[in-house]
CSV table of C-alpha atoms in Angstrom, one decimal:
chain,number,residue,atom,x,y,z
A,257,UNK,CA,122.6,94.2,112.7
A,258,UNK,CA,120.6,93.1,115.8
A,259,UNK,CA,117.1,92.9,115.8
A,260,UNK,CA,115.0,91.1,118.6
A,261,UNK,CA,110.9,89.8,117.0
A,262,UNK,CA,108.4,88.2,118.8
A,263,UNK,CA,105.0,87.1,117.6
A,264,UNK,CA,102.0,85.9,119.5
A,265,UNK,CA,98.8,84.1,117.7
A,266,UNK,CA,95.7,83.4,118.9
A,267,UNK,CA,92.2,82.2,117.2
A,268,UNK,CA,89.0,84.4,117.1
A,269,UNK,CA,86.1,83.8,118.7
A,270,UNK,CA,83.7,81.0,117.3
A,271,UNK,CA,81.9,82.8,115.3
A,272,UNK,CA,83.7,85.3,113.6
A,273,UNK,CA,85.9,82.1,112.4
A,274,UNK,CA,83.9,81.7,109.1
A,275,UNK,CA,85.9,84.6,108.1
A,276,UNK,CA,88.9,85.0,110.5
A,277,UNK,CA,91.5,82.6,110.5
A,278,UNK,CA,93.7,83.7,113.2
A,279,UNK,CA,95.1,87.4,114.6
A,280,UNK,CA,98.8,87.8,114.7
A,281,UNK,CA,101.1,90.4,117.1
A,282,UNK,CA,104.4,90.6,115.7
A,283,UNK,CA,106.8,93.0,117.5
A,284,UNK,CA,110.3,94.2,115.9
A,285,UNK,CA,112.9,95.7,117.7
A,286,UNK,CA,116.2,97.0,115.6
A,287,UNK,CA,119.0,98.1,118.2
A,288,UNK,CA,121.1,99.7,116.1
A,289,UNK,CA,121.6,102.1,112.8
A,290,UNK,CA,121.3,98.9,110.4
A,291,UNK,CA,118.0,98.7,109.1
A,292,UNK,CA,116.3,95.4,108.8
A,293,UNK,CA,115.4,94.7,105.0
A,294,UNK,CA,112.8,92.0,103.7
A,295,UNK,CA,111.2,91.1,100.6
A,296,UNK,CA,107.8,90.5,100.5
A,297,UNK,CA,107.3,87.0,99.5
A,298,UNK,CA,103.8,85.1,98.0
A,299,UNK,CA,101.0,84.6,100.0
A,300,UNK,CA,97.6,83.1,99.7
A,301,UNK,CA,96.0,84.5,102.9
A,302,UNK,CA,94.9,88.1,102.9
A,303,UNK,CA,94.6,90.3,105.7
A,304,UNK,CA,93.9,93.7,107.7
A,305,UNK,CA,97.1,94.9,109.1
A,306,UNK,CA,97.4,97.7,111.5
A,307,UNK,CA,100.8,99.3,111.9
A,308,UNK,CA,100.9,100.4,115.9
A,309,UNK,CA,104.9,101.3,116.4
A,310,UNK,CA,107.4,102.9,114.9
A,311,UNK,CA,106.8,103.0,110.4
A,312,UNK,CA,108.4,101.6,108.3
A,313,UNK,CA,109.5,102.1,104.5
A,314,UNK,CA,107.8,100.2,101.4
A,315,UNK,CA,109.9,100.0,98.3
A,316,UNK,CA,109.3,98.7,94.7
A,317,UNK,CA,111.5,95.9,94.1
A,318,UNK,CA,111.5,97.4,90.3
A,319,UNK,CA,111.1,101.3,90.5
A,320,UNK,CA,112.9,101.8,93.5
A,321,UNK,CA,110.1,103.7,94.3
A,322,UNK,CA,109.1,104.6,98.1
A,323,UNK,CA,105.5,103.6,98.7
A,324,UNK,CA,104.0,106.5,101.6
A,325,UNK,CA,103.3,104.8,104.5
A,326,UNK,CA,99.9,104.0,106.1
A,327,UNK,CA,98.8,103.0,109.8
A,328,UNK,CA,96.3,100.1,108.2
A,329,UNK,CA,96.9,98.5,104.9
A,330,UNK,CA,94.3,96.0,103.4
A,331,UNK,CA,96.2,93.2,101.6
A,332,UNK,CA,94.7,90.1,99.4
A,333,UNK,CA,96.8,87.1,97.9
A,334,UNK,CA,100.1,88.2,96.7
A,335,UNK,CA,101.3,86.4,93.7
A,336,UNK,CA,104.7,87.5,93.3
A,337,UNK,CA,107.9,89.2,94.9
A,338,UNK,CA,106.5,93.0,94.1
A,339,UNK,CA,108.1,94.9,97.0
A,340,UNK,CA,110.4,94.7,100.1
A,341,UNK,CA,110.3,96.4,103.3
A,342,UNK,CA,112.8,98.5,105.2
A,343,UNK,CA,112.7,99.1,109.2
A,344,UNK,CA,115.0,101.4,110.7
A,345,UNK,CA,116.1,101.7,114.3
A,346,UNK,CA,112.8,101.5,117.0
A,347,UNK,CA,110.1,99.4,118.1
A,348,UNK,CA,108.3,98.1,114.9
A,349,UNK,CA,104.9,96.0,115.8
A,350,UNK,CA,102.0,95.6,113.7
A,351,UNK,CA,98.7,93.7,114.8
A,352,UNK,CA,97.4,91.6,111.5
A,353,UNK,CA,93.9,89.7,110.8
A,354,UNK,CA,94.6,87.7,108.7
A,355,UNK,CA,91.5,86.0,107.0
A,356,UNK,CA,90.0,82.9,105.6
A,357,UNK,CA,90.5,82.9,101.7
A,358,UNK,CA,86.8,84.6,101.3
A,359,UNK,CA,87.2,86.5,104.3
A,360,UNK,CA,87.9,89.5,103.0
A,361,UNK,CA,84.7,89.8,101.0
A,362,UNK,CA,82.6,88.6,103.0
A,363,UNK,CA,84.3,91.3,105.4
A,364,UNK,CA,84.1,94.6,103.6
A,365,UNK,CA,81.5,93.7,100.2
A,366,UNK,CA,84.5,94.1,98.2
A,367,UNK,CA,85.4,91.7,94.7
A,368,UNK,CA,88.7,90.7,96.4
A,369,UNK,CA,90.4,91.1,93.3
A,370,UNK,CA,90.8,95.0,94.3
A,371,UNK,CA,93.5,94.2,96.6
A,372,UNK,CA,95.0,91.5,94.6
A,373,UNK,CA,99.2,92.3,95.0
A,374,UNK,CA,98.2,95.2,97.0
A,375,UNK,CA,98.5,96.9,100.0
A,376,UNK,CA,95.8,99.6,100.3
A,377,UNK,CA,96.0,102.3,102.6
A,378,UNK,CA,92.6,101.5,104.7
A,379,UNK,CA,91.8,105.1,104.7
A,380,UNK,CA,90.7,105.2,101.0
A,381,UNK,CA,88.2,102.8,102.0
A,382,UNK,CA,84.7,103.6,102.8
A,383,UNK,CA,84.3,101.0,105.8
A,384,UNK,CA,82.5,103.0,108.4
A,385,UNK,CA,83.9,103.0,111.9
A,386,UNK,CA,87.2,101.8,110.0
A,387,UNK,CA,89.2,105.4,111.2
A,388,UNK,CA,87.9,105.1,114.7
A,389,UNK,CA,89.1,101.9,114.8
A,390,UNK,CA,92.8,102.4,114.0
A,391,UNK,CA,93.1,105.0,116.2
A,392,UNK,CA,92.1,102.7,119.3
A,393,UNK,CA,94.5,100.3,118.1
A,394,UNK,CA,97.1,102.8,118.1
A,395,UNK,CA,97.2,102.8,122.1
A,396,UNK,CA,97.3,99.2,122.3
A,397,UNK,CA,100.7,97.1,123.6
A,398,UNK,CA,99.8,93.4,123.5
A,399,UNK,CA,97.4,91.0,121.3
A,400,UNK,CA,94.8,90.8,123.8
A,401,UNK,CA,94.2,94.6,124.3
A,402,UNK,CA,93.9,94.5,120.3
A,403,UNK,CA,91.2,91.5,120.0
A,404,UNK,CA,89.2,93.8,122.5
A,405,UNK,CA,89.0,96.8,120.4
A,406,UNK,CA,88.6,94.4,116.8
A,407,UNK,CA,86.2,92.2,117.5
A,408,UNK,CA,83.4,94.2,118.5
A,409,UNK,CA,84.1,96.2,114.8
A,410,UNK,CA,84.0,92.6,112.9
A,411,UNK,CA,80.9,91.3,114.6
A,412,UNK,CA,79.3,94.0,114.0
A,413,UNK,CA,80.8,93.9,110.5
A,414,UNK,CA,79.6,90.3,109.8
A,415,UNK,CA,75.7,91.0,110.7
A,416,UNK,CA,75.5,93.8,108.5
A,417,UNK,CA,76.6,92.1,105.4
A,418,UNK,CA,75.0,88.8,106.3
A,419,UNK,CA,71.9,89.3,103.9
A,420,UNK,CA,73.9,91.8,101.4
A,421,UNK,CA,77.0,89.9,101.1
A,422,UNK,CA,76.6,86.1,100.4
A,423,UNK,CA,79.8,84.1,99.9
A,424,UNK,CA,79.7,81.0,97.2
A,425,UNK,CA,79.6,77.6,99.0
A,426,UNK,CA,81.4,76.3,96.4
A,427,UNK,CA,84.2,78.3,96.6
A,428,UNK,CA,84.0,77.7,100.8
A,429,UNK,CA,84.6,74.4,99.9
A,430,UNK,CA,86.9,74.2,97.0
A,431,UNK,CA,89.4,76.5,99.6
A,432,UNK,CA,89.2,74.4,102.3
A,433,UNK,CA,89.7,71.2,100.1
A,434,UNK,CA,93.1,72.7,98.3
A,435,UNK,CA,94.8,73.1,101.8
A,436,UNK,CA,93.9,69.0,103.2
A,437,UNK,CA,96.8,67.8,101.8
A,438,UNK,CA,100.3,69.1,101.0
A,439,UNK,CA,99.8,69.2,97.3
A,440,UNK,CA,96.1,69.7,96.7
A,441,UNK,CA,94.4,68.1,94.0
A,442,UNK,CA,93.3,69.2,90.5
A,443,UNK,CA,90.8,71.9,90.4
A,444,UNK,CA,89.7,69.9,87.3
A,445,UNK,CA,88.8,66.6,89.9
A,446,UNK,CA,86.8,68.6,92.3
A,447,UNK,CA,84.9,70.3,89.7
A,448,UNK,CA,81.7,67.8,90.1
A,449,UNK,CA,81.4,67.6,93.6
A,450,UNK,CA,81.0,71.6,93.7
A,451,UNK,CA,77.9,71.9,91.2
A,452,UNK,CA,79.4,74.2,88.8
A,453,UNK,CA,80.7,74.8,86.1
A,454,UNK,CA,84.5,75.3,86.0
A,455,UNK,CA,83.9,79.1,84.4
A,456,UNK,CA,81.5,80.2,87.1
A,457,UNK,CA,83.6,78.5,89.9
A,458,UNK,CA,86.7,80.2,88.5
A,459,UNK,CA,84.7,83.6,88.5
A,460,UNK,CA,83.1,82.9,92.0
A,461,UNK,CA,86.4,82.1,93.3
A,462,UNK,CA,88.4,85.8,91.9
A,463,UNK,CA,85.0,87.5,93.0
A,464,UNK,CA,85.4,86.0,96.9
A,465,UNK,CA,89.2,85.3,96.9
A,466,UNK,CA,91.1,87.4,94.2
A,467,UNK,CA,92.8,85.1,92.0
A,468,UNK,CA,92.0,82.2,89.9
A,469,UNK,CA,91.4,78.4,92.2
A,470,UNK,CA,94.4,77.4,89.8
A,471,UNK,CA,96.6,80.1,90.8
A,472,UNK,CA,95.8,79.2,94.1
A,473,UNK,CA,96.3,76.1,94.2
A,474,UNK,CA,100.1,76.6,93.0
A,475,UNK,CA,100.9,79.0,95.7
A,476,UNK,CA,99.3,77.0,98.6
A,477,UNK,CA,101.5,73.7,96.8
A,478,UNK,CA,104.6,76.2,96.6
A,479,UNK,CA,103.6,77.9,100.4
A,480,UNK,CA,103.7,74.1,101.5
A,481,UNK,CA,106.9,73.4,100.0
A,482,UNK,CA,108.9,75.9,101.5
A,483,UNK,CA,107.4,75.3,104.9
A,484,UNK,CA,108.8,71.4,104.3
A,485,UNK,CA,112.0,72.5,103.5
A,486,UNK,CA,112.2,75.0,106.4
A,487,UNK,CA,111.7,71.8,109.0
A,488,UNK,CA,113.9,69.9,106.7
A,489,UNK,CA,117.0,71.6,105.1
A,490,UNK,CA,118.4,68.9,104.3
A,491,UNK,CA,116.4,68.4,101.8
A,492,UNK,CA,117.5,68.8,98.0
A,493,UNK,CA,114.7,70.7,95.7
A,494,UNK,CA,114.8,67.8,92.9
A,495,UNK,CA,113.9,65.5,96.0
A,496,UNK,CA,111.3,68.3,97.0
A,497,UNK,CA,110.1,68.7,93.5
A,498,UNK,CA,109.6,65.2,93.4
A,499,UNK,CA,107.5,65.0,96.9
A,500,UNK,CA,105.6,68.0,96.3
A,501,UNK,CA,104.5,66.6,92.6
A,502,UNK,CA,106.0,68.9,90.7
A,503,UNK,CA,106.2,67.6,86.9
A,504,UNK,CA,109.7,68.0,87.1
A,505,UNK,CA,113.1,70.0,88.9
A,506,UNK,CA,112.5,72.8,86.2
A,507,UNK,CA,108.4,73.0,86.8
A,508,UNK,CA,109.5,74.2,90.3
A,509,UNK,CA,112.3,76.3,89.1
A,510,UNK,CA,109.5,78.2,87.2
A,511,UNK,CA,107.6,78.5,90.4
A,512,UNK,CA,110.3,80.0,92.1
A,513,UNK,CA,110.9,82.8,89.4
A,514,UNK,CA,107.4,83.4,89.3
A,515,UNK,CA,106.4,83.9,92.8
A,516,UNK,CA,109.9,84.7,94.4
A,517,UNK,CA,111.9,86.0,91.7
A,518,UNK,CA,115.1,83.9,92.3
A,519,UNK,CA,116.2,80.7,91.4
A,520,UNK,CA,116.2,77.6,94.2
A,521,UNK,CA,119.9,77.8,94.5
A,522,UNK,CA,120.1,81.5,95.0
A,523,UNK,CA,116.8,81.5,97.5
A,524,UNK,CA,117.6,82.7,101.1
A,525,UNK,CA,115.0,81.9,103.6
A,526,UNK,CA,115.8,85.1,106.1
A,527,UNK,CA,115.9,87.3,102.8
A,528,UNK,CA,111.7,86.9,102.9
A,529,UNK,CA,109.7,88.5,105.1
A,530,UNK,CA,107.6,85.1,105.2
């Protein structure tokens, strides 16, 4: 197999960063007949992705089944390993937005739950000036000629939900308090500095972000982990278990089946698309 990726970031402009936590260019180039394969891993960030080379396939990890393909998929938190991706021979690229954890939301008027472990084909979405948008994207080589054509779209976006779609404060702040730290703290702990009560703040929250703050919480904990052990391979998971305040070796073991669907011992970084 040789593939060849690059990937550029950069921040969006002040004020769309209430709701935009960063655009990504990722370019993929497979040289040969091999395809590349990847499975999708967790993630707590959700995002607007916009497919601008050569497509790809999607494939249930349980079915077998071959998802069609779409130019722009919208995507919210995915909890577990559902599919994995195949890229054949060409130039792959894809332009993401990926958004703050109520971004989404606040972005389209949408529960975020909808898109919960989903990648949803952008079209079936009534988001005006959504199709007009793709297709300028389409023509576009680089990250900056992308920011161009989006941001426009999301400003304009952004004032015209600004008195129909309200965000909770709470839940602004409960997010941005679970990713201070490595291991964030318990959602029970925080429950009195966010006036509410933990049943409205736990509906708020899969209203504005799409899955419950404890849900959350374990995958941003679990997100953090694997990034640790990525700098530091050397690591062993019962040391990592221990650091990242897991009750014990087998509490993370049940994290890794539940969001990755492997053990620790069988995990593979470069088998994830991460």
């Amino acid at each position: 197999m040789s593939a060849f990726s690059t990937v550029r970031k950069k921040l969006p402009a002040t004020v769309l960063q209430p709701i935009v936590k960063e655009y990504v260019y990722r370019r993929v180039r497979v040289n040969n007949a091999l395809p590349v394969v990847k499975a999708m891993p967790l993630r707590w960030v959700s995002s607007i992705d916009f497919f601008t080379g050569a497509p790809y396939e999607t494939i249930h990890c349980e079915t077998g089944a071959v998802i069609p393909f779409a130019r722009c998929t919208i995507r919210g938190p995915r909890t577990h390993k559902k599919n994995y991706i195949r890229i054949h021979s060409g130039d792959f690229s894809v332009f993401s937005i990926r958004l703050q954890p109520a971004g989404l939301y606040r972005l389209l008027g949408i529960p975020a739950a909808a898109f919960t472990d989903e990648a949803v084909d952008a079209a079936c979405i009534p988001v005006p000036g959504m199709e007009a948008l793709v297709e300028q994207l389409m023509v576009c080589t680089d990250i900056d000629s992308c920011i161009a054509v989006v941001e426009p779209f999301l400003l304009s976006r952004l004032q015209k939900n600004e008195a129909r779609v309200r965000g909770s404060v709470a839940v602004q702040k409960l997010a941005a308090i679970l990713h201070t730290r490595p291991v964030p703290p318990a959602i029970k702990s925080l429950q009195q500095q966010l006036a509410l009560s933990l049943r409205q703040l736990e509906r708020n929250f899969v209203k504005e972000v799409g899955v419950t703050p404890k849900v959350y919480s374990r995958m941003v904990r679990f997100t953090n982990l694997l990034a640790y052990r990525k700098e530091h391979p050397q690591c062993s998971w019962a040391s990592l278990a221990y650091e990242f305040n897991y009750a014990d070796q087998m509490h993370l073991i049940k994290d890794f089946k539940a969001f990755l669907g492997v053990n620790p011992s069988a995990f593979v970084m470069e088998d994830f698309a991460f």
